[in-house]
PDB file of C-alpha atoms in Angstrom:
ATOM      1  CA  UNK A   1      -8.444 -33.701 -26.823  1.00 35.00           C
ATOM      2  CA  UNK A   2      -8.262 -34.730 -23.269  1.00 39.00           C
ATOM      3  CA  UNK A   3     -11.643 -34.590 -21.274  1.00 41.00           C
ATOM      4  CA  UNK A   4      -9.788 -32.189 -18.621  1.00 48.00           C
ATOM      5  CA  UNK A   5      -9.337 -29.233 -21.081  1.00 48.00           C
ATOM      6  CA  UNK A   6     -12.896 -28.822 -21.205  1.00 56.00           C
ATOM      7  CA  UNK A   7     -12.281 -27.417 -17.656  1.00 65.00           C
ATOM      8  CA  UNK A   8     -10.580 -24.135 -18.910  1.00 65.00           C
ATOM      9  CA  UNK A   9     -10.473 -21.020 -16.900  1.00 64.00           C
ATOM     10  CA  UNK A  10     -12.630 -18.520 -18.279  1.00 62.00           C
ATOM     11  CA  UNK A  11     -10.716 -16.002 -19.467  1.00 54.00           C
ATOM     12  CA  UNK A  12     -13.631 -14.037 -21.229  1.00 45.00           C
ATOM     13  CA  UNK A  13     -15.123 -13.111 -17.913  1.00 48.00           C
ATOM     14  CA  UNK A  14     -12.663 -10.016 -17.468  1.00 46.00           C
ATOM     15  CA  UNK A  15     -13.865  -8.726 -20.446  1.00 42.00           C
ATOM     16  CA  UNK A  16     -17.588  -9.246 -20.219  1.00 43.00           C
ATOM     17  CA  UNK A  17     -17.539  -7.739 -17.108  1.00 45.00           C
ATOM     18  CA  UNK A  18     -16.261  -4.870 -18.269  1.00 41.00           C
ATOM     19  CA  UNK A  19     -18.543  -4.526 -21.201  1.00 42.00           C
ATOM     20  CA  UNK A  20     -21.506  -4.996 -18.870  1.00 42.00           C
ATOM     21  CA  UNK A  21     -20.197  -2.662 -16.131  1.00 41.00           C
ATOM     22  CA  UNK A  22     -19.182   1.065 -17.384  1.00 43.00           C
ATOM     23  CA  UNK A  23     -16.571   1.529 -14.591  1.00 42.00           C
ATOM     24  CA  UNK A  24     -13.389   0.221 -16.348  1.00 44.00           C
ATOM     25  CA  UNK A  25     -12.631  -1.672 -12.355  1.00 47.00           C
ATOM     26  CA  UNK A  26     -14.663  -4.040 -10.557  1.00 50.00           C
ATOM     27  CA  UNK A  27     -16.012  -2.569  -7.318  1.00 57.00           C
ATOM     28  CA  UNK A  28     -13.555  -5.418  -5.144  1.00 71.00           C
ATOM     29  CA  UNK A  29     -10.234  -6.392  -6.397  1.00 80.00           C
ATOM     30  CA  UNK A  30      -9.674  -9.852  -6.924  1.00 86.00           C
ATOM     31  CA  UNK A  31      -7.103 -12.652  -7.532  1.00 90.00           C
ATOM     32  CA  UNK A  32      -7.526 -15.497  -8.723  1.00 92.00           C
ATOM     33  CA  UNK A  33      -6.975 -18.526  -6.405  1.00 93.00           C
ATOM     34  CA  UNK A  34      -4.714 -20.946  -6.443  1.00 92.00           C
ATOM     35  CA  UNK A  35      -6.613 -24.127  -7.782  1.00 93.00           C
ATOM     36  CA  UNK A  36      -6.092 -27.891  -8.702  1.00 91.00           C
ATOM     37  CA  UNK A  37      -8.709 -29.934 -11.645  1.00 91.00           C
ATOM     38  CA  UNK A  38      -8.384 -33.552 -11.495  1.00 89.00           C
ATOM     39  CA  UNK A  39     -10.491 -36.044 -13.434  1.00 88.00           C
ATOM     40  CA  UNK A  40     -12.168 -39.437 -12.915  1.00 87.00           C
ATOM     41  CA  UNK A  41     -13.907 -40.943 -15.316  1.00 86.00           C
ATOM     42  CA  UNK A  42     -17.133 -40.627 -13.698  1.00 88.00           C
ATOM     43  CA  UNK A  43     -15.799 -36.768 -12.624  1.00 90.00           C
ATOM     44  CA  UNK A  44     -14.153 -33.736 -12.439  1.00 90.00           C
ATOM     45  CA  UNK A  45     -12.359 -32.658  -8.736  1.00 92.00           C
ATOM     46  CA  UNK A  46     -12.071 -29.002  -8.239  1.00 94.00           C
ATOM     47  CA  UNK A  47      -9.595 -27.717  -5.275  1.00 93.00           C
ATOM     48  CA  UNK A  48      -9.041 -23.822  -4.524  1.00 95.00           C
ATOM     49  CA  UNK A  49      -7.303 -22.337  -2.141  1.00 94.00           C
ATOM     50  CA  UNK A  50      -8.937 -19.983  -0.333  1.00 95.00           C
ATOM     51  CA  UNK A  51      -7.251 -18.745   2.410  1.00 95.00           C
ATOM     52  CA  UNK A  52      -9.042 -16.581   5.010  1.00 94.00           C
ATOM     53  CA  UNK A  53     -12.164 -16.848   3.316  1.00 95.00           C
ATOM     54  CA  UNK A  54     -15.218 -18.710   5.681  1.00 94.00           C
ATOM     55  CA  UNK A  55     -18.507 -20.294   4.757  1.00 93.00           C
ATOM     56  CA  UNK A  56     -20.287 -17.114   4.616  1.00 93.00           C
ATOM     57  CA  UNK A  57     -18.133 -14.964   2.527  1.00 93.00           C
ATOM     58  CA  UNK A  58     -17.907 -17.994  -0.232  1.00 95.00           C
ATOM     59  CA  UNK A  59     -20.216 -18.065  -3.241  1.00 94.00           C
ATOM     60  CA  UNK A  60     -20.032 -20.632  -5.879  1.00 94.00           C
ATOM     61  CA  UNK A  61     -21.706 -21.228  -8.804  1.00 92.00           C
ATOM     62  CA  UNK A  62     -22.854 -22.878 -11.639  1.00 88.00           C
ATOM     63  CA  UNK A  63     -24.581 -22.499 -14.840  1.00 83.00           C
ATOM     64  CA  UNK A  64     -24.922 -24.992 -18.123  1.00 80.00           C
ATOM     65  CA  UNK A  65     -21.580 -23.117 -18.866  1.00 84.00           C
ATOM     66  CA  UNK A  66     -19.561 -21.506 -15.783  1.00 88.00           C
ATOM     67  CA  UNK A  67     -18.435 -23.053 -12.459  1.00 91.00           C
ATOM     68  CA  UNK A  68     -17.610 -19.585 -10.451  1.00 92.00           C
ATOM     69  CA  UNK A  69     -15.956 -18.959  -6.883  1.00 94.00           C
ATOM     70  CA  UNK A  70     -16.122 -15.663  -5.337  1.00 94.00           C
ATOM     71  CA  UNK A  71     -14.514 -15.484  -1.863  1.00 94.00           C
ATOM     72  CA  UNK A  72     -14.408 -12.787   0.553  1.00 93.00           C
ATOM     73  CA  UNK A  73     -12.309 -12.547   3.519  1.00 92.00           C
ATOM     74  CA  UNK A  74     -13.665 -13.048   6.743  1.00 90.00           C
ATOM     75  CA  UNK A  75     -11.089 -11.576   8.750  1.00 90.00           C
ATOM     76  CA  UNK A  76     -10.603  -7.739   9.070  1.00 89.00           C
ATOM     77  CA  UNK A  77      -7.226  -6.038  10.690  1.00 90.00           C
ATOM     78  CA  UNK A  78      -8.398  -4.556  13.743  1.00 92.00           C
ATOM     79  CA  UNK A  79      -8.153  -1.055  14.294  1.00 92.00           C
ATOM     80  CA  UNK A  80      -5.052  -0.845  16.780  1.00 93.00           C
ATOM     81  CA  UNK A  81      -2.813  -3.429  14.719  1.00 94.00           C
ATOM     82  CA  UNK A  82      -0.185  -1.648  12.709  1.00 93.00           C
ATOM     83  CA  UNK A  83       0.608  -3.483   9.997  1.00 92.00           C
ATOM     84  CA  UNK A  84       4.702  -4.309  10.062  1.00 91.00           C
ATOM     85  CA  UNK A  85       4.879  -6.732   7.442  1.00 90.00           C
ATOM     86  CA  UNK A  86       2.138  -7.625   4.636  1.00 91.00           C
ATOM     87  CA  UNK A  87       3.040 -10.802   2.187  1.00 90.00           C
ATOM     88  CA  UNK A  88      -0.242 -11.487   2.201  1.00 89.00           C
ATOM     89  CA  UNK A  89      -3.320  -9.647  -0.054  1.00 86.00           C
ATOM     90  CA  UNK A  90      -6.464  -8.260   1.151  1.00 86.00           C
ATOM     91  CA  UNK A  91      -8.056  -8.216  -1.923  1.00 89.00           C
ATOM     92  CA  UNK A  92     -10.650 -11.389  -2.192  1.00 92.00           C
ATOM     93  CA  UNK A  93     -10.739 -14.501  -4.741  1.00 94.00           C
ATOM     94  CA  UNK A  94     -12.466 -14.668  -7.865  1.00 94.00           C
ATOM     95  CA  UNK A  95     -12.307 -18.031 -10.466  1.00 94.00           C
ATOM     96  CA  UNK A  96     -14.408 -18.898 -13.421  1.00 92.00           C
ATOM     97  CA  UNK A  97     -14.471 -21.861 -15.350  1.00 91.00           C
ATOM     98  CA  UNK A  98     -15.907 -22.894 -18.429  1.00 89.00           C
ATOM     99  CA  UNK A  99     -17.210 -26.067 -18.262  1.00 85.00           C
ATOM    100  CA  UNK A 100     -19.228 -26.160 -21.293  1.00 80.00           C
ATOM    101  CA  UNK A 101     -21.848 -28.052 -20.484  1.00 81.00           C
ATOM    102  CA  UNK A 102     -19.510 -31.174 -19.335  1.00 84.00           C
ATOM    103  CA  UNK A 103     -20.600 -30.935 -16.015  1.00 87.00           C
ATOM    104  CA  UNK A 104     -23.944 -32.468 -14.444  1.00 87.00           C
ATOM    105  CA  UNK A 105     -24.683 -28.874 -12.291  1.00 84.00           C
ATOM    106  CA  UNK A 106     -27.861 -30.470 -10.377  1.00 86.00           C
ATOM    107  CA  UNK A 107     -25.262 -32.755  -8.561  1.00 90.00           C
ATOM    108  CA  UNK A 108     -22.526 -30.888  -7.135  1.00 91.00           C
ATOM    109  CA  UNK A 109     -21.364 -31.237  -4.193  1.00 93.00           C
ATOM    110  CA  UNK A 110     -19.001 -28.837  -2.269  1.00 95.00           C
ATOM    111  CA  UNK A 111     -17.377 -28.607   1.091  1.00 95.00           C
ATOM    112  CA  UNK A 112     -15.270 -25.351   2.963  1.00 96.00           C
ATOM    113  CA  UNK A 113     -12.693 -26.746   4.993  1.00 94.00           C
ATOM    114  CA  UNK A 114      -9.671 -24.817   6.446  1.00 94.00           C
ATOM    115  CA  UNK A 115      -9.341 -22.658   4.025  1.00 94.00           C
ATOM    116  CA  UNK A 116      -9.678 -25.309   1.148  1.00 95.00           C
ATOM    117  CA  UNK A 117     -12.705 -25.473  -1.125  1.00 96.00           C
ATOM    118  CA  UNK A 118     -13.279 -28.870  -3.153  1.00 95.00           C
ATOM    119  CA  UNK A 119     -15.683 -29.289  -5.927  1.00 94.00           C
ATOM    120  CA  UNK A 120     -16.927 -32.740  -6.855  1.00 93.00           C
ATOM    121  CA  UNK A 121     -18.483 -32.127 -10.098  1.00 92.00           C
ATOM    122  CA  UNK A 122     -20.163 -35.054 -11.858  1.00 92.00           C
ATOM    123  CA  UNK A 123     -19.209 -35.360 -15.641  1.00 88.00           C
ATOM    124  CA  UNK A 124     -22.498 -34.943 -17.812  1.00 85.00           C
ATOM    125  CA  UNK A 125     -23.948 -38.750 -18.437  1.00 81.00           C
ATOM    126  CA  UNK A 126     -23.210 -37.681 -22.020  1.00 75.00           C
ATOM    127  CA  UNK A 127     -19.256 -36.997 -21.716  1.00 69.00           C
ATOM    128  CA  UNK A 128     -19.677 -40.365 -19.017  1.00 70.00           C
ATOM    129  CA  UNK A 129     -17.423 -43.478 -21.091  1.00 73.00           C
ATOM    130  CA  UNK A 130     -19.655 -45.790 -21.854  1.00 76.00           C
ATOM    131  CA  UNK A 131     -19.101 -49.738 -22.668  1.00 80.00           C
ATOM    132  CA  UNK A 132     -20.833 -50.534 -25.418  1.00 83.00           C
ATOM    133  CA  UNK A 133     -21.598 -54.343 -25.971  1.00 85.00           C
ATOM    134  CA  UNK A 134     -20.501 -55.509 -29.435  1.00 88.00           C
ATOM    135  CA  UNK A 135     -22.625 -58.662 -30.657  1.00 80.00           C
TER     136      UNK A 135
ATOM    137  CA  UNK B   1      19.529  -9.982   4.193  1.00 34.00           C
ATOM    138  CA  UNK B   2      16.436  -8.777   5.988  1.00 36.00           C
ATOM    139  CA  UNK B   3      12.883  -8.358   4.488  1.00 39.00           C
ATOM    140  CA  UNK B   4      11.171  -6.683   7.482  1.00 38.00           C
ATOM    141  CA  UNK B   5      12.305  -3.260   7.702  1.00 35.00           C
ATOM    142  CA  UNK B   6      10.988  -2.279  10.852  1.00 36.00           C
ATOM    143  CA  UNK B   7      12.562  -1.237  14.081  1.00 35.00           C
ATOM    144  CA  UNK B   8      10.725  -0.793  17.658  1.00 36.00           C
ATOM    145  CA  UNK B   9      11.413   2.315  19.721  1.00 39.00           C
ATOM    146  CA  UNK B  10      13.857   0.092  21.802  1.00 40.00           C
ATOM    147  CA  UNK B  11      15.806  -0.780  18.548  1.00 36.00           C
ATOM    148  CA  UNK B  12      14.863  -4.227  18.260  1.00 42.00           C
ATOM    149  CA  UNK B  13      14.239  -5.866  15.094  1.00 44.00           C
ATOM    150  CA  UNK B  14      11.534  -8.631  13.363  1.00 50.00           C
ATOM    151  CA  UNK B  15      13.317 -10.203  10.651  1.00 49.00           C
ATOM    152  CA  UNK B  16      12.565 -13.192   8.971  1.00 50.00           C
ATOM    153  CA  UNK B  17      15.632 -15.830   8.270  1.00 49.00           C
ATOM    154  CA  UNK B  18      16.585 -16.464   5.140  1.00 43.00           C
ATOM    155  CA  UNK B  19      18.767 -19.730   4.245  1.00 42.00           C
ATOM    156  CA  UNK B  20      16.272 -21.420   1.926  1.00 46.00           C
ATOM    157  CA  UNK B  21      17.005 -19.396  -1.654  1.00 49.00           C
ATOM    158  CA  UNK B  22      19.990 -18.869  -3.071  1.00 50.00           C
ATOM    159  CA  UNK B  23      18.007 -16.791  -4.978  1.00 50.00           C
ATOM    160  CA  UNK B  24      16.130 -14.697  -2.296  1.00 50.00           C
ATOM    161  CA  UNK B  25      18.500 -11.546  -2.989  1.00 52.00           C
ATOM    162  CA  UNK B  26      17.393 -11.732  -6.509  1.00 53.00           C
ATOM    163  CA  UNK B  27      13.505 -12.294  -5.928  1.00 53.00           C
ATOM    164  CA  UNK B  28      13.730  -9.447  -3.172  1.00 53.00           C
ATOM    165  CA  UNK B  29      15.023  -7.032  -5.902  1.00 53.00           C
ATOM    166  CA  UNK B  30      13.097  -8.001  -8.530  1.00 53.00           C
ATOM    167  CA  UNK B  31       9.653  -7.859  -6.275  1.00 52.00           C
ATOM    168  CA  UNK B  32      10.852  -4.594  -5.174  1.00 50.00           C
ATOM    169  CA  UNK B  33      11.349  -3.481  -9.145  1.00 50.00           C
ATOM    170  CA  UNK B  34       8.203  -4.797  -9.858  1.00 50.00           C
ATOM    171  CA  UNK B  35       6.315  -3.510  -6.915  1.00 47.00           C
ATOM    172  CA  UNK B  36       7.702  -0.424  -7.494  1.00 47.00           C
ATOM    173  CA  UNK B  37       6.470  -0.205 -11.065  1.00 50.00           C
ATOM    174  CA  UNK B  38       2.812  -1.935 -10.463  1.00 49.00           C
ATOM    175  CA  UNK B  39       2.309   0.462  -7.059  1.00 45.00           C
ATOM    176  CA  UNK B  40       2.364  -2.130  -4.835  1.00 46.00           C
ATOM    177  CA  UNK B  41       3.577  -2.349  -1.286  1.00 48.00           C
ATOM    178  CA  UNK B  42       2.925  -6.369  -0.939  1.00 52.00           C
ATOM    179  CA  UNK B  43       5.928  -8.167  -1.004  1.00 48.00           C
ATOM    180  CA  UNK B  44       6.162 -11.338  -2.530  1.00 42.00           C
ATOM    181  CA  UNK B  45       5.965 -14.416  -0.224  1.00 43.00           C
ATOM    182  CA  UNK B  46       9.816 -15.916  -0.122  1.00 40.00           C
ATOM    183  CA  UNK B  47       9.923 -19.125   1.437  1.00 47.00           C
ATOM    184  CA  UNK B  48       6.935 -21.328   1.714  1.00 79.00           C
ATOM    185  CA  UNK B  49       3.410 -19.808   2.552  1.00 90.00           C
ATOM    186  CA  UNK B  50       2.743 -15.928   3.284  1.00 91.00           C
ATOM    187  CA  UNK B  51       3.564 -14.697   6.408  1.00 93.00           C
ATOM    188  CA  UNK B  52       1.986 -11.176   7.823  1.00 93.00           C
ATOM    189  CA  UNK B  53       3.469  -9.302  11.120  1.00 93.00           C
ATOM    190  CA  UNK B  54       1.233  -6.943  13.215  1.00 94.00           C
ATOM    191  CA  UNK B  55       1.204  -5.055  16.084  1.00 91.00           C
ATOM    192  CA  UNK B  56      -0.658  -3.420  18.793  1.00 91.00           C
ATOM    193  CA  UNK B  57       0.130  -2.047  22.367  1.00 89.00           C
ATOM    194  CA  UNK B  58      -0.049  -5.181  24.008  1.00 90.00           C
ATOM    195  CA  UNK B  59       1.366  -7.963  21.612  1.00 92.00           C
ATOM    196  CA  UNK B  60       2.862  -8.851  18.412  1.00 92.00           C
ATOM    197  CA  UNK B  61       0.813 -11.105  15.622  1.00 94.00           C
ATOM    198  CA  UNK B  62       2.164 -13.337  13.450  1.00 94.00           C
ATOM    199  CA  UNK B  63      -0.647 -14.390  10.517  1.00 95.00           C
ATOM    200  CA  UNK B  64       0.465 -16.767   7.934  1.00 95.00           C
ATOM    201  CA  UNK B  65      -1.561 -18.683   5.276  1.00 94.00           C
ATOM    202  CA  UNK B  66      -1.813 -22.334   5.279  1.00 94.00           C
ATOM    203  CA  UNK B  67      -4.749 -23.346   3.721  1.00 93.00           C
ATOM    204  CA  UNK B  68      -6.110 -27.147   3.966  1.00 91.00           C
ATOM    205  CA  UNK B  69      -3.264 -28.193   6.496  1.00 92.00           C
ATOM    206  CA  UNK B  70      -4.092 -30.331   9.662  1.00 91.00           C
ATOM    207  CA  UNK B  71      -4.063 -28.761  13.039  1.00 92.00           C
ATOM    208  CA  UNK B  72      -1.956 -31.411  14.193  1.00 92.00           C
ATOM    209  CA  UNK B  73       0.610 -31.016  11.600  1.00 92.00           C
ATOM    210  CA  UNK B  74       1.253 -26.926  12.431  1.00 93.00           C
ATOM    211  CA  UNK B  75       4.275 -26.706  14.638  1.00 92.00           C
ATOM    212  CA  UNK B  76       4.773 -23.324  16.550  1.00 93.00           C
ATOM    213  CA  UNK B  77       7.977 -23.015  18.255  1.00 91.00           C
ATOM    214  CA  UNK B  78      10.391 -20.303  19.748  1.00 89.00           C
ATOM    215  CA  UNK B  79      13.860 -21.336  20.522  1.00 86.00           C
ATOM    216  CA  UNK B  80      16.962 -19.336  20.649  1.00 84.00           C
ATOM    217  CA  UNK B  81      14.934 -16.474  19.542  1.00 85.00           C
ATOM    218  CA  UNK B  82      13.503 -17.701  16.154  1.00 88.00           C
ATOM    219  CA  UNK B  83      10.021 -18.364  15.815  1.00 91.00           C
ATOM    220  CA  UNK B  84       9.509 -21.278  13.518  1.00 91.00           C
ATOM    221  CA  UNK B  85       6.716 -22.194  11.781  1.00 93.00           C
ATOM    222  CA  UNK B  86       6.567 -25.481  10.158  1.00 91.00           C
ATOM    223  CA  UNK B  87       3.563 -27.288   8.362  1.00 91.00           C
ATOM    224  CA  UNK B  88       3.125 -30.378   6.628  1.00 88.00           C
ATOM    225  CA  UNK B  89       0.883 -30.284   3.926  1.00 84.00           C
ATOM    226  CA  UNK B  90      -0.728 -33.379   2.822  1.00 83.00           C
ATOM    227  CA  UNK B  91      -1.976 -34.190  -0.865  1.00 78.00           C
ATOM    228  CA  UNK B  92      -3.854 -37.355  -2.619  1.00 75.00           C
ATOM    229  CA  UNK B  93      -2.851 -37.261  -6.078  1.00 70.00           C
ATOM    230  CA  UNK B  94      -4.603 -40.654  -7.307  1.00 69.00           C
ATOM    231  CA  UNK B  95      -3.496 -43.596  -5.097  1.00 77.00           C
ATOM    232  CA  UNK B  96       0.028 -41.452  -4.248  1.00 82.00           C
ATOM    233  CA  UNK B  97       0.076 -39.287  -0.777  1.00 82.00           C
ATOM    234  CA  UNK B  98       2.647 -36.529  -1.345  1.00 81.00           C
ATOM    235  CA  UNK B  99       3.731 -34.372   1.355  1.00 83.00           C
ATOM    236  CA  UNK B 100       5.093 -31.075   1.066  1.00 82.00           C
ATOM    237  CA  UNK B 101       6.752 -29.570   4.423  1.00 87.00           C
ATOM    238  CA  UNK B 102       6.605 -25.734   4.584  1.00 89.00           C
ATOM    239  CA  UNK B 103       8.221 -23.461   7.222  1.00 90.00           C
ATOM    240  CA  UNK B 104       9.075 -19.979   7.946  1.00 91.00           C
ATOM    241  CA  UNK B 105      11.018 -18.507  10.252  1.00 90.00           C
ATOM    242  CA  UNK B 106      11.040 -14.793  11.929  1.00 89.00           C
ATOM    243  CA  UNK B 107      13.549 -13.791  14.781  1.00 87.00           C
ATOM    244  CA  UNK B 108      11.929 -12.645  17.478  1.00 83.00           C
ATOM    245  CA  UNK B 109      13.875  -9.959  19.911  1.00 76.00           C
ATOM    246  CA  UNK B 110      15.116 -11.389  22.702  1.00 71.00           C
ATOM    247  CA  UNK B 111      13.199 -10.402  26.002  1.00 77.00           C
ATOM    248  CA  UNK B 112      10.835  -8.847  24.757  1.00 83.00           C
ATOM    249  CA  UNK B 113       8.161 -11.434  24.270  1.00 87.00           C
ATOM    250  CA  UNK B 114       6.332 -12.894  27.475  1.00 88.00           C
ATOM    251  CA  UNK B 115       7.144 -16.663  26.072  1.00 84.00           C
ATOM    252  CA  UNK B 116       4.597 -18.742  28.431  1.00 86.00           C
ATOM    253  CA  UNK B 117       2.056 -16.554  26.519  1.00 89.00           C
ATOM    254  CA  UNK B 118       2.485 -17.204  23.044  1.00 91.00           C
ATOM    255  CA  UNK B 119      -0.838 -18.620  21.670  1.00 93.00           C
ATOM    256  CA  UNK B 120      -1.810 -19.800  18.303  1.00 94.00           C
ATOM    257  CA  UNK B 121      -5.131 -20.099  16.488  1.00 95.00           C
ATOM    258  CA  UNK B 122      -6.027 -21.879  13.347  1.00 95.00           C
ATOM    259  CA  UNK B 123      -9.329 -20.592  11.594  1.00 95.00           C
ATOM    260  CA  UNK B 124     -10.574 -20.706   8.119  1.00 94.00           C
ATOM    261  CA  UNK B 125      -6.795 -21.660   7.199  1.00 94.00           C
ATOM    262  CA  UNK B 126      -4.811 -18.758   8.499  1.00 95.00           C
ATOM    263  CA  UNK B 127      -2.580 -19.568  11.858  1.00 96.00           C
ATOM    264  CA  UNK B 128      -2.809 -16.657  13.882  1.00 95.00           C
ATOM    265  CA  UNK B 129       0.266 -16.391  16.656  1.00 94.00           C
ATOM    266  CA  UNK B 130      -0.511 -13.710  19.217  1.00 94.00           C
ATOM    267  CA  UNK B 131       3.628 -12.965  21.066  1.00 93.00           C
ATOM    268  CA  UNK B 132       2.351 -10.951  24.279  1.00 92.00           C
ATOM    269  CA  UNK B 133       4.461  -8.084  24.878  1.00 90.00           C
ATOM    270  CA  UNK B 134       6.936  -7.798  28.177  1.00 87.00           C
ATOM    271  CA  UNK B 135       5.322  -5.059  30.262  1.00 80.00           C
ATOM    272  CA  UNK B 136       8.564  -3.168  29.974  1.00 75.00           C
ATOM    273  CA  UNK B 137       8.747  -3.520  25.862  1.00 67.00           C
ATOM    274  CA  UNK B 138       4.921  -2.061  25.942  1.00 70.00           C
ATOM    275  CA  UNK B 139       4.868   1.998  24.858  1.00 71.00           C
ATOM    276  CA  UNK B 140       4.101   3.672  28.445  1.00 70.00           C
ATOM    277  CA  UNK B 141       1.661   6.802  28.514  1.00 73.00           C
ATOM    278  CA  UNK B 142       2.952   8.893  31.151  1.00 74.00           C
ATOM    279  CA  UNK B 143       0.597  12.401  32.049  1.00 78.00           C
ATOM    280  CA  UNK B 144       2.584  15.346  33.154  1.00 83.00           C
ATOM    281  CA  UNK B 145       0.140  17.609  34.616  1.00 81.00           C
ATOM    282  CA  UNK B 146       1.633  21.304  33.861  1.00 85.00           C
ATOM    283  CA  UNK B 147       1.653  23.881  36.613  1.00 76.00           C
TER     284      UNK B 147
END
């Protein structure tokens, strides 16, 4: 089994929300973002797209077991724009993944940029490849 | 085949271009089918990235969705009465740089944007282009005082 798998959206977070929560819908629609998981030996790289969102309406993060991203977006239509056109959604971002425990969470480093969140997350020294010297 | 079904009071239309999809007839109908059932009034993004149209009294906004691209790689340009918007986007996979270029196109109505005006902003990913209305194509509020 390739290292990478063990980066698997979480697809049990629908459902435990709505065991935890009576209302059958969460209180701000989501989608989930587009996103990109490449690996290095030494780590995992995490890209979403998050368009519209800023610094301030972003909140990541991370347990022993789940790397989450919740965005808002910044931007509101103003009052006196009528809407001619809509391709785009208003509703905000939402993405869990299950790391299980591969992941070193105390040294993560992340960075908001144009609309682009990346994730370096460092692979647990345990999942790290290690050379072992034969005698 | 036109997407935006929208005229102004002075019968001009917004429409984006389509020449990219053979298959943009199909996708229209089946987004419409599907938005229809599901309750939506989205439509699905056709060519590229999503593009959004507004309008107030005093200008038209184009807002499209181009997350992680360069400033200096988003072209804005209105020729012949097409707005084009083009972007390049950039990405590293391993040692390879692959670029992807992306572009949209909306027809704009001819005379009624003030051209010299059209500005463009580029925050948190979204490119906002504001089309200032022509003074004549704005709505006019005239008070008739009654006798």
């Amino acid at each position: 089994m390739s290292l990478v798998s063990s980066l698997i959206p979480a697809f049990a977070s629908a459902t435990a929300r709505s065991e935890s929560t009576p209302t059958a819908r969460p209180a701000e629609p989501a989608v989930a973002p587009r996103h990109e998981i490449t690996e290095t030996p030494d780590a995992y790289a995490l890209l979403v797209e998050l368009p519209g969102v800023a610094r301030d309406g972003l909140e990541l993060t991370v347990d022993h077991e789940r790397i989450r991203v919740v965005g808002r977006r910044a931007w509101r239509k103003p009052e006196a724009w009528k809407a001619l056109h809509r391709e785009s959604r208003e509703a905000g971002f939402e993405l869990a993944l299950d790391h299980g425990r591969a992941v070193d969470a105390d040294k993560i480093r992340a960075e908001l940029r144009d609309g682009v969140l990346r994730v370096a997350l460092p692979k647990a020294e345990a999942l790290k490849p290690r050379k072992i010297a034969v005698a | 085949m036109r997407l935006i079904h929208y005229t102004t009071p002075h019968g001009r239309t917004y429409s984006p271009v389509f020449a990219r999809s053979p298959w943009a007839g199909l996708e229209q109908q089946m987004d419409r089918l599907f938005g229809a059932a599901l309750g939506e009034s989205v439509a699905a993004p056709v060519a590229g990235f999503p593009v959004d149209l507004y309008e107030d009294a005093a200008a038209t906004y184009v807002r499209a969705e181009l997350p992680g691209v360069n400033r200096a790689d988003i072209g804005v340009e209105l020729a012949d009465g097409t707005l084009q918007i083009s972007a390049k986007r950039v990405r590293k996979v391993g040692d390879i740089e692959e670029t992807a270029a992306l572009s949209r196109a909306l027809t704009v109505p001819e005379g009624a944007v003030q051209s010299d005006k059209i500005s463009a902003a580029y925050e948190n990913g979204v490119l906002t282009v504001t089309l200032p209305k022509r003074e004549e194509a704005r709505p006019r509020k005239i008070s008739v005082t009654v006798a």
